Amino acid sequence: NSSGAYQAVFLNNGQGYFGKLSGEDSFSLVLRDVFYVQVTQPPNINLVKLGSELHGPTDEMKINRSQVLFTENLRPDSPVVRSILEYKKSNP
């Protein structure tokens, strides 16, 4: 992704991830600067930065193409991109 824009990657299992596609081949996509949506009780929707989970993943996902339902480019003014930029401003 040479434009620096964010993409949404939606998987067959219903999970969606947001980040920057930085590489792909015939078997996988590489997503960096990864965020995902977490729904908690009472119904709150939070955008979570990958890396704070118990297993301590790095901020990169290699996603098997067979699990990808579709990808979308996100507009710079989308609520998701605005939330990501706000998070990055608060957590340099």
Tab-separated table of N, CA, C and O in Angstrom:
chain	number	residue	atom	x	y	z
A	1	ASN	N	0.837	-1.187	0.000
A	1	ASN	CA	0.000	0.000	0.000
A	1	ASN	C	0.877	1.244	0.000
A	1	ASN	O	1.270	1.733	1.036
A	2	SER	N	1.175	1.747	-1.150
A	2	SER	CA	2.077	2.884	-1.258
A	2	SER	C	1.420	4.209	-0.915
A	2	SER	O	2.092	5.184	-0.654
A	3	SER	N	0.092	4.267	-0.889
A	3	SER	CA	-0.594	5.525	-0.623
A	3	SER	C	-0.617	5.878	0.859
A	3	SER	O	-0.904	7.006	1.209
A	4	GLY	N	-0.346	4.929	1.726
A	4	GLY	CA	-0.416	5.174	3.165
A	4	GLY	C	-1.825	5.127	3.696
A	4	GLY	O	-2.064	5.406	4.864
A	5	ALA	N	-2.793	4.762	2.858
A	5	ALA	CA	-4.192	4.694	3.280
A	5	ALA	C	-4.442	3.429	4.098
A	5	ALA	O	-3.701	2.453	4.007
A	6	TYR	N	-5.496	3.472	4.871
A	6	TYR	CA	-5.902	2.312	5.655
A	6	TYR	C	-6.897	1.469	4.873
A	6	TYR	O	-7.671	1.984	4.070
A	7	GLN	N	-6.854	0.157	5.129
A	7	GLN	CA	-7.787	-0.777	4.530
A	7	GLN	C	-8.526	-1.530	5.621
A	7	GLN	O	-8.034	-1.666	6.733
A	8	ALA	N	-9.693	-2.044	5.249
A	8	ALA	CA	-10.442	-2.976	6.078
A	8	ALA	C	-10.292	-4.347	5.434
A	8	ALA	O	-10.393	-4.474	4.215
A	9	VAL	N	-10.030	-5.359	6.264
A	9	VAL	CA	-9.935	-6.740	5.789
A	9	VAL	C	-10.952	-7.540	6.581
A	9	VAL	O	-10.873	-7.620	7.815
A	10	PHE	N	-11.934	-8.105	5.895
A	10	PHE	CA	-12.983	-8.881	6.540
A	10	PHE	C	-12.770	-10.355	6.244
A	10	PHE	O	-12.558	-10.751	5.090
A	11	LEU	N	-12.826	-11.164	7.310
A	11	LEU	CA	-12.543	-12.592	7.194
A	11	LEU	C	-13.826	-13.409	7.150
A	11	LEU	O	-14.893	-12.947	7.557
A	12	ASN	N	-13.692	-14.644	6.693
A	12	ASN	CA	-14.827	-15.562	6.594
A	12	ASN	C	-15.518	-15.799	7.927
A	12	ASN	O	-16.701	-16.114	7.965
A	13	ASN	N	-14.793	-15.651	9.045
A	13	ASN	CA	-15.361	-15.913	10.366
A	13	ASN	C	-16.103	-14.701	10.944
A	13	ASN	O	-16.547	-14.729	12.077
A	14	GLY	N	-16.217	-13.617	10.158
A	14	GLY	CA	-16.933	-12.438	10.614
A	14	GLY	C	-16.054	-11.381	11.256
A	14	GLY	O	-16.506	-10.264	11.499
A	15	GLN	N	-14.811	-11.697	11.553
A	15	GLN	CA	-13.894	-10.732	12.172
A	15	GLN	C	-13.392	-9.760	11.115
A	15	GLN	O	-13.157	-10.137	9.973
A	16	GLY	N	-13.222	-8.510	11.518
A	16	GLY	CA	-12.674	-7.505	10.633
A	16	GLY	C	-11.456	-6.850	11.255
A	16	GLY	O	-11.405	-6.662	12.471
A	17	TYR	N	-10.487	-6.527	10.450
A	17	TYR	CA	-9.270	-5.855	10.903
A	17	TYR	C	-9.046	-4.628	10.039
A	17	TYR	O	-9.401	-4.604	8.858
A	18	PHE	N	-8.446	-3.612	10.636
A	18	PHE	CA	-8.151	-2.366	9.948
A	18	PHE	C	-6.671	-2.089	10.075
A	18	PHE	O	-6.100	-2.248	11.146
A	19	GLY	N	-6.051	-1.702	8.979
A	19	GLY	CA	-4.622	-1.422	9.011
A	19	GLY	C	-4.141	-1.071	7.625
A	19	GLY	O	-4.920	-0.668	6.757
A	20	LYS	N	-2.853	-1.247	7.426
A	20	LYS	CA	-2.230	-0.912	6.145
A	20	LYS	C	-1.693	-2.182	5.510
A	20	LYS	O	-0.843	-2.855	6.093
A	21	LEU	N	-2.230	-2.509	4.333
A	21	LEU	CA	-1.717	-3.661	3.600
A	21	LEU	C	-0.313	-3.331	3.119
A	21	LEU	O	-0.100	-2.325	2.442
A	22	SER	N	0.650	-4.150	3.515
A	22	SER	CA	2.041	-3.836	3.188
A	22	SER	C	2.686	-4.891	2.314
A	22	SER	O	3.844	-4.770	1.952
A	23	GLY	N	1.949	-5.917	1.988
A	23	GLY	CA	2.494	-6.953	1.137
A	23	GLY	C	1.468	-8.024	0.889
A	23	GLY	O	0.546	-8.202	1.678
A	24	GLU	N	1.608	-8.695	-0.215
A	24	GLU	CA	0.721	-9.811	-0.511
A	24	GLU	C	1.366	-10.704	-1.550
A	24	GLU	O	2.225	-10.279	-2.311
A	25	ASP	N	0.958	-11.952	-1.491
A	25	ASP	CA	1.361	-12.893	-2.518
A	25	ASP	C	0.158	-13.775	-2.808
A	25	ASP	O	-0.947	-13.477	-2.353
A	26	SER	N	0.333	-14.842	-3.529
A	26	SER	CA	-0.813	-15.672	-3.902
A	26	SER	C	-1.406	-16.438	-2.721
A	26	SER	O	-2.516	-16.949	-2.819
A	27	PHE	N	-0.700	-16.470	-1.587
A	27	PHE	CA	-1.177	-17.229	-0.430
A	27	PHE	C	-1.629	-16.363	0.743
A	27	PHE	O	-2.439	-16.793	1.543
A	28	SER	N	-1.083	-15.139	0.869
A	28	SER	CA	-1.383	-14.363	2.067
A	28	SER	C	-1.320	-12.855	1.817
A	28	SER	O	-0.758	-12.401	0.816
A	29	LEU	N	-1.915	-12.133	2.760
A	29	LEU	CA	-1.832	-10.678	2.819
A	29	LEU	C	-1.082	-10.326	4.093
A	29	LEU	O	-1.215	-11.011	5.107
A	30	VAL	N	-0.329	-9.241	4.087
A	30	VAL	CA	0.338	-8.759	5.297
A	30	VAL	C	-0.303	-7.426	5.668
A	30	VAL	O	-0.345	-6.498	4.858
A	31	LEU	N	-0.833	-7.358	6.884
A	31	LEU	CA	-1.478	-6.157	7.398
A	31	LEU	C	-0.662	-5.641	8.570
A	31	LEU	O	-0.311	-6.403	9.476
A	32	ARG	N	-0.336	-4.357	8.545
A	32	ARG	CA	0.439	-3.731	9.626
A	32	ARG	C	-0.355	-2.578	10.212
A	32	ARG	O	-1.294	-2.105	9.596
A	33	ASP	N	0.078	-2.096	11.381
A	33	ASP	CA	-0.618	-1.013	12.078
A	33	ASP	C	-2.069	-1.438	12.281
A	33	ASP	O	-3.006	-0.759	11.874
A	34	VAL	N	-2.256	-2.594	12.920
A	34	VAL	CA	-3.523	-3.314	12.951
A	34	VAL	C	-4.401	-2.886	14.131
A	34	VAL	O	-3.940	-2.787	15.271
A	35	PHE	N	-5.683	-2.693	13.830
A	35	PHE	CA	-6.722	-2.415	14.820
A	35	PHE	C	-7.897	-3.339	14.542
A	35	PHE	O	-8.066	-3.820	13.419
A	36	TYR	N	-8.721	-3.572	15.567
A	36	TYR	CA	-9.946	-4.337	15.383
A	36	TYR	C	-10.997	-3.814	16.346
A	36	TYR	O	-10.694	-3.084	17.290
A	37	VAL	N	-12.247	-4.182	16.093
A	37	VAL	CA	-13.371	-3.731	16.918
A	37	VAL	C	-13.617	-4.751	18.016
A	37	VAL	O	-13.618	-5.957	17.774
A	38	GLN	N	-13.839	-4.231	19.225
A	38	GLN	CA	-14.175	-5.079	20.367
A	38	GLN	C	-15.486	-4.566	20.948
A	38	GLN	O	-15.613	-3.371	21.230
A	39	VAL	N	-16.452	-5.453	21.105
A	39	VAL	CA	-17.742	-5.097	21.686
A	39	VAL	C	-17.770	-5.631	23.107
A	39	VAL	O	-17.495	-6.803	23.349
A	40	THR	N	-18.073	-4.749	24.073
A	40	THR	CA	-18.116	-5.141	25.481
A	40	THR	C	-19.499	-4.865	26.041
A	40	THR	O	-20.334	-4.230	25.412
A	41	GLN	N	-19.747	-5.327	27.255
A	41	GLN	CA	-21.027	-5.105	27.932
A	41	GLN	C	-20.921	-3.955	28.903
A	41	GLN	O	-19.909	-3.830	29.564
A	42	PRO	N	-21.920	-3.099	29.084
A	42	PRO	CA	-23.084	-2.977	28.201
A	42	PRO	C	-22.610	-2.601	26.815
A	42	PRO	O	-21.463	-2.195	26.650
A	43	PRO	N	-23.463	-2.728	25.810
A	43	PRO	CA	-22.980	-2.573	24.434
A	43	PRO	C	-22.140	-1.312	24.207
A	43	PRO	O	-22.660	-0.219	24.038
A	44	ASN	N	-20.832	-1.511	24.249
A	44	ASN	CA	-19.865	-0.468	23.905
A	44	ASN	C	-19.008	-1.010	22.779
A	44	ASN	O	-18.633	-2.173	22.789
A	45	ILE	N	-18.678	-0.151	21.850
A	45	ILE	CA	-17.832	-0.551	20.729
A	45	ILE	C	-16.511	0.199	20.850
A	45	ILE	O	-16.496	1.426	20.932
A	46	ASN	N	-15.410	-0.540	20.920
A	46	ASN	CA	-14.082	0.049	21.060
A	46	ASN	C	-13.196	-0.406	19.918
A	46	ASN	O	-13.270	-1.550	19.477
A	47	LEU	N	-12.335	0.494	19.476
A	47	LEU	CA	-11.316	0.140	18.493
A	47	LEU	C	-10.056	-0.195	19.284
A	47	LEU	O	-9.590	0.607	20.090
A	48	VAL	N	-9.527	-1.392	19.092
A	48	VAL	CA	-8.408	-1.899	19.879
A	48	VAL	C	-7.176	-2.042	18.998
A	48	VAL	O	-7.253	-2.564	17.877
A	49	LYS	N	-6.027	-1.610	19.506
A	49	LYS	CA	-4.747	-1.753	18.813
A	49	LYS	C	-4.201	-3.152	19.051
A	49	LYS	O	-4.111	-3.607	20.197
A	50	LEU	N	-3.869	-3.859	17.996
A	50	LEU	CA	-3.276	-5.184	18.135
A	50	LEU	C	-1.942	-5.077	18.864
A	50	LEU	O	-1.136	-4.206	18.577
A	51	GLY	N	-1.729	-5.962	19.832
A	51	GLY	CA	-0.465	-5.999	20.556
A	51	GLY	C	-0.631	-6.029	22.061
A	51	GLY	O	0.285	-6.398	22.781
A	52	SER	N	-1.820	-5.647	22.553
A	52	SER	CA	-2.026	-5.616	24.001
A	52	SER	C	-2.662	-6.904	24.527
A	52	SER	O	-2.913	-7.026	25.723
A	53	GLU	N	-2.887	-7.881	23.661
A	53	GLU	CA	-3.517	-9.133	24.069
A	53	GLU	C	-2.569	-9.972	24.925
A	53	GLU	O	-1.359	-9.765	24.907
A	54	LEU	N	-3.133	-10.915	25.635
A	54	LEU	CA	-2.379	-11.764	26.560
A	54	LEU	C	-1.191	-12.453	25.891
A	54	LEU	O	-0.114	-12.552	26.468
A	55	HIS	N	-1.353	-12.896	24.665
A	55	HIS	CA	-0.274	-13.630	23.991
A	55	HIS	C	0.779	-12.703	23.390
A	55	HIS	O	1.807	-13.174	22.901
A	56	GLY	N	0.597	-11.380	23.461
A	56	GLY	CA	1.629	-10.422	23.073
A	56	GLY	C	2.035	-10.441	21.612
A	56	GLY	O	3.226	-10.510	21.300
A	57	PRO	N	1.067	-10.351	20.680
A	57	PRO	CA	1.452	-10.374	19.267
A	57	PRO	C	2.166	-9.093	18.845
A	57	PRO	O	2.010	-8.044	19.469
A	58	THR	N	2.934	-9.183	17.775
A	58	THR	CA	3.525	-7.987	17.171
A	58	THR	C	2.437	-7.286	16.370
A	58	THR	O	1.352	-7.825	16.164
A	59	ASP	N	2.739	-6.094	15.902
A	59	ASP	CA	1.754	-5.293	15.180
A	59	ASP	C	1.766	-5.607	13.688
A	59	ASP	O	1.902	-4.725	12.850
A	60	GLU	N	1.680	-6.901	13.385
A	60	GLU	CA	1.641	-7.346	11.993
A	60	GLU	C	0.875	-8.655	11.935
A	60	GLU	O	1.024	-9.510	12.800
A	61	MET	N	0.036	-8.772	10.925
A	61	MET	CA	-0.707	-10.013	10.729
A	61	MET	C	-0.438	-10.526	9.328
A	61	MET	O	-0.471	-9.763	8.368
A	62	LYS	N	-0.164	-11.805	9.232
A	62	LYS	CA	-0.081	-12.477	7.932
A	62	LYS	C	-1.365	-13.287	7.826
A	62	LYS	O	-1.587	-14.224	8.598
A	63	ILE	N	-2.213	-12.897	6.901
A	63	ILE	CA	-3.561	-13.459	6.797
A	63	ILE	C	-3.641	-14.370	5.584
A	63	ILE	O	-3.328	-13.962	4.465
A	64	ASN	N	-4.086	-15.588	5.807
A	64	ASN	CA	-4.258	-16.558	4.733
A	64	ASN	C	-5.349	-16.056	3.790
A	64	ASN	O	-6.462	-15.766	4.207
A	65	ARG	N	-5.027	-15.943	2.509
A	65	ARG	CA	-5.988	-15.438	1.513
A	65	ARG	C	-7.290	-16.229	1.500
A	65	ARG	O	-8.351	-15.670	1.223
A	66	SER	N	-7.230	-17.521	1.790
A	66	SER	CA	-8.443	-18.338	1.760
A	66	SER	C	-9.426	-17.933	2.857
A	66	SER	O	-10.596	-18.295	2.794
A	67	GLN	N	-8.968	-17.176	3.853
A	67	GLN	CA	-9.829	-16.726	4.942
A	67	GLN	C	-10.390	-15.324	4.708
A	67	GLN	O	-11.209	-14.848	5.484
A	68	VAL	N	-9.948	-14.666	3.635
A	68	VAL	CA	-10.375	-13.290	3.368
A	68	VAL	C	-11.654	-13.290	2.547
A	68	VAL	O	-11.700	-13.863	1.450
A	69	LEU	N	-12.673	-12.644	3.093
A	69	LEU	CA	-13.932	-12.490	2.377
A	69	LEU	C	-13.813	-11.337	1.383
A	69	LEU	O	-14.130	-11.483	0.212
A	70	PHE	N	-13.323	-10.174	1.873
A	70	PHE	CA	-13.070	-9.038	1.002
A	70	PHE	C	-12.244	-7.990	1.727
A	70	PHE	O	-12.096	-8.041	2.945
A	71	THR	N	-11.684	-7.049	0.958
A	71	THR	CA	-10.961	-5.910	1.511
A	71	THR	C	-11.589	-4.641	0.962
A	71	THR	O	-12.219	-4.660	-0.104
A	72	GLU	N	-11.436	-3.550	1.700
A	72	GLU	CA	-11.928	-2.250	1.261
A	72	GLU	C	-10.906	-1.187	1.615
A	72	GLU	O	-10.258	-1.274	2.662
A	73	ASN	N	-10.774	-0.183	0.765
A	73	ASN	CA	-9.976	0.987	1.101
A	73	ASN	C	-10.853	1.918	1.925
A	73	ASN	O	-12.038	2.094	1.618
A	74	LEU	N	-10.274	2.500	2.980
A	74	LEU	CA	-11.025	3.402	3.845
A	74	LEU	C	-10.733	4.852	3.481
A	74	LEU	O	-9.582	5.215	3.223
A	75	ARG	N	-11.763	5.674	3.486
A	75	ARG	CA	-11.588	7.103	3.237
A	75	ARG	C	-10.871	7.743	4.422
A	75	ARG	O	-11.049	7.317	5.564
A	76	PRO	N	-10.099	8.800	4.177
A	76	PRO	CA	-9.413	9.491	5.280
A	76	PRO	C	-10.371	10.078	6.320
A	76	PRO	O	-10.004	10.245	7.469
A	77	ASP	N	-11.623	10.340	5.919
A	77	ASP	CA	-12.589	10.917	6.860
A	77	ASP	C	-13.507	9.869	7.487
A	77	ASP	O	-14.462	10.214	8.171
A	78	SER	N	-13.219	8.569	7.287
A	78	SER	CA	-14.080	7.538	7.874
A	78	SER	C	-13.938	7.560	9.394
A	78	SER	O	-12.877	7.906	9.931
A	79	PRO	N	-15.001	7.192	10.121
A	79	PRO	CA	-14.911	7.152	11.591
A	79	PRO	C	-13.791	6.245	12.095
A	79	PRO	O	-13.152	6.548	13.100
A	80	VAL	N	-13.540	5.130	11.400
A	80	VAL	CA	-12.478	4.217	11.821
A	80	VAL	C	-11.111	4.895	11.680
A	80	VAL	O	-10.298	4.865	12.611
A	81	VAL	N	-10.855	5.515	10.544
A	81	VAL	CA	-9.564	6.179	10.335
A	81	VAL	C	-9.405	7.335	11.317
A	81	VAL	O	-8.336	7.521	11.897
A	82	ARG	N	-10.461	8.094	11.558
A	82	ARG	CA	-10.374	9.194	12.531
A	82	ARG	C	-10.046	8.653	13.922
A	82	ARG	O	-9.241	9.232	14.651
A	83	SER	N	-10.650	7.524	14.301
A	83	SER	CA	-10.354	6.914	15.607
A	83	SER	C	-8.917	6.417	15.681
A	83	SER	O	-8.250	6.566	16.714
A	84	ILE	N	-8.413	5.826	14.613
A	84	ILE	CA	-7.021	5.357	14.573
A	84	ILE	C	-6.068	6.537	14.740
A	84	ILE	O	-5.128	6.491	15.540
A	85	LEU	N	-6.309	7.607	13.994
A	85	LEU	CA	-5.433	8.775	14.072
A	85	LEU	C	-5.491	9.421	15.451
A	85	LEU	O	-4.465	9.870	15.976
A	86	GLU	N	-6.657	9.441	16.077
A	86	GLU	CA	-6.788	9.981	17.431
A	86	GLU	C	-6.019	9.112	18.426
A	86	GLU	O	-5.330	9.609	19.304
A	87	TYR	N	-6.126	7.780	18.274
A	87	TYR	CA	-5.372	6.862	19.134
A	87	TYR	C	-3.874	7.119	18.988
A	87	TYR	O	-3.147	7.190	19.983
A	88	LYS	N	-3.406	7.241	17.749
A	88	LYS	CA	-1.972	7.432	17.507
A	88	LYS	C	-1.488	8.773	18.064
A	88	LYS	O	-0.362	8.878	18.530
A	89	LYS	N	-2.331	9.784	18.024
A	89	LYS	CA	-1.969	11.082	18.574
A	89	LYS	C	-1.847	11.009	20.102
A	89	LYS	O	-0.945	11.597	20.688
A	90	SER	N	-2.718	10.223	20.731
A	90	SER	CA	-2.713	10.069	22.184
A	90	SER	C	-1.671	9.065	22.674
A	90	SER	O	-1.336	9.038	23.859
A	91	ASN	N	-1.201	8.196	21.784
A	91	ASN	CA	-0.236	7.137	22.133
A	91	ASN	C	0.902	7.122	21.127
A	91	ASN	O	1.032	6.164	20.348
A	92	PRO	N	1.755	8.162	21.156
A	92	PRO	CA	2.826	8.244	20.144
A	92	PRO	C	3.862	7.133	20.277
A	92	PRO	O	4.054	6.556	21.284
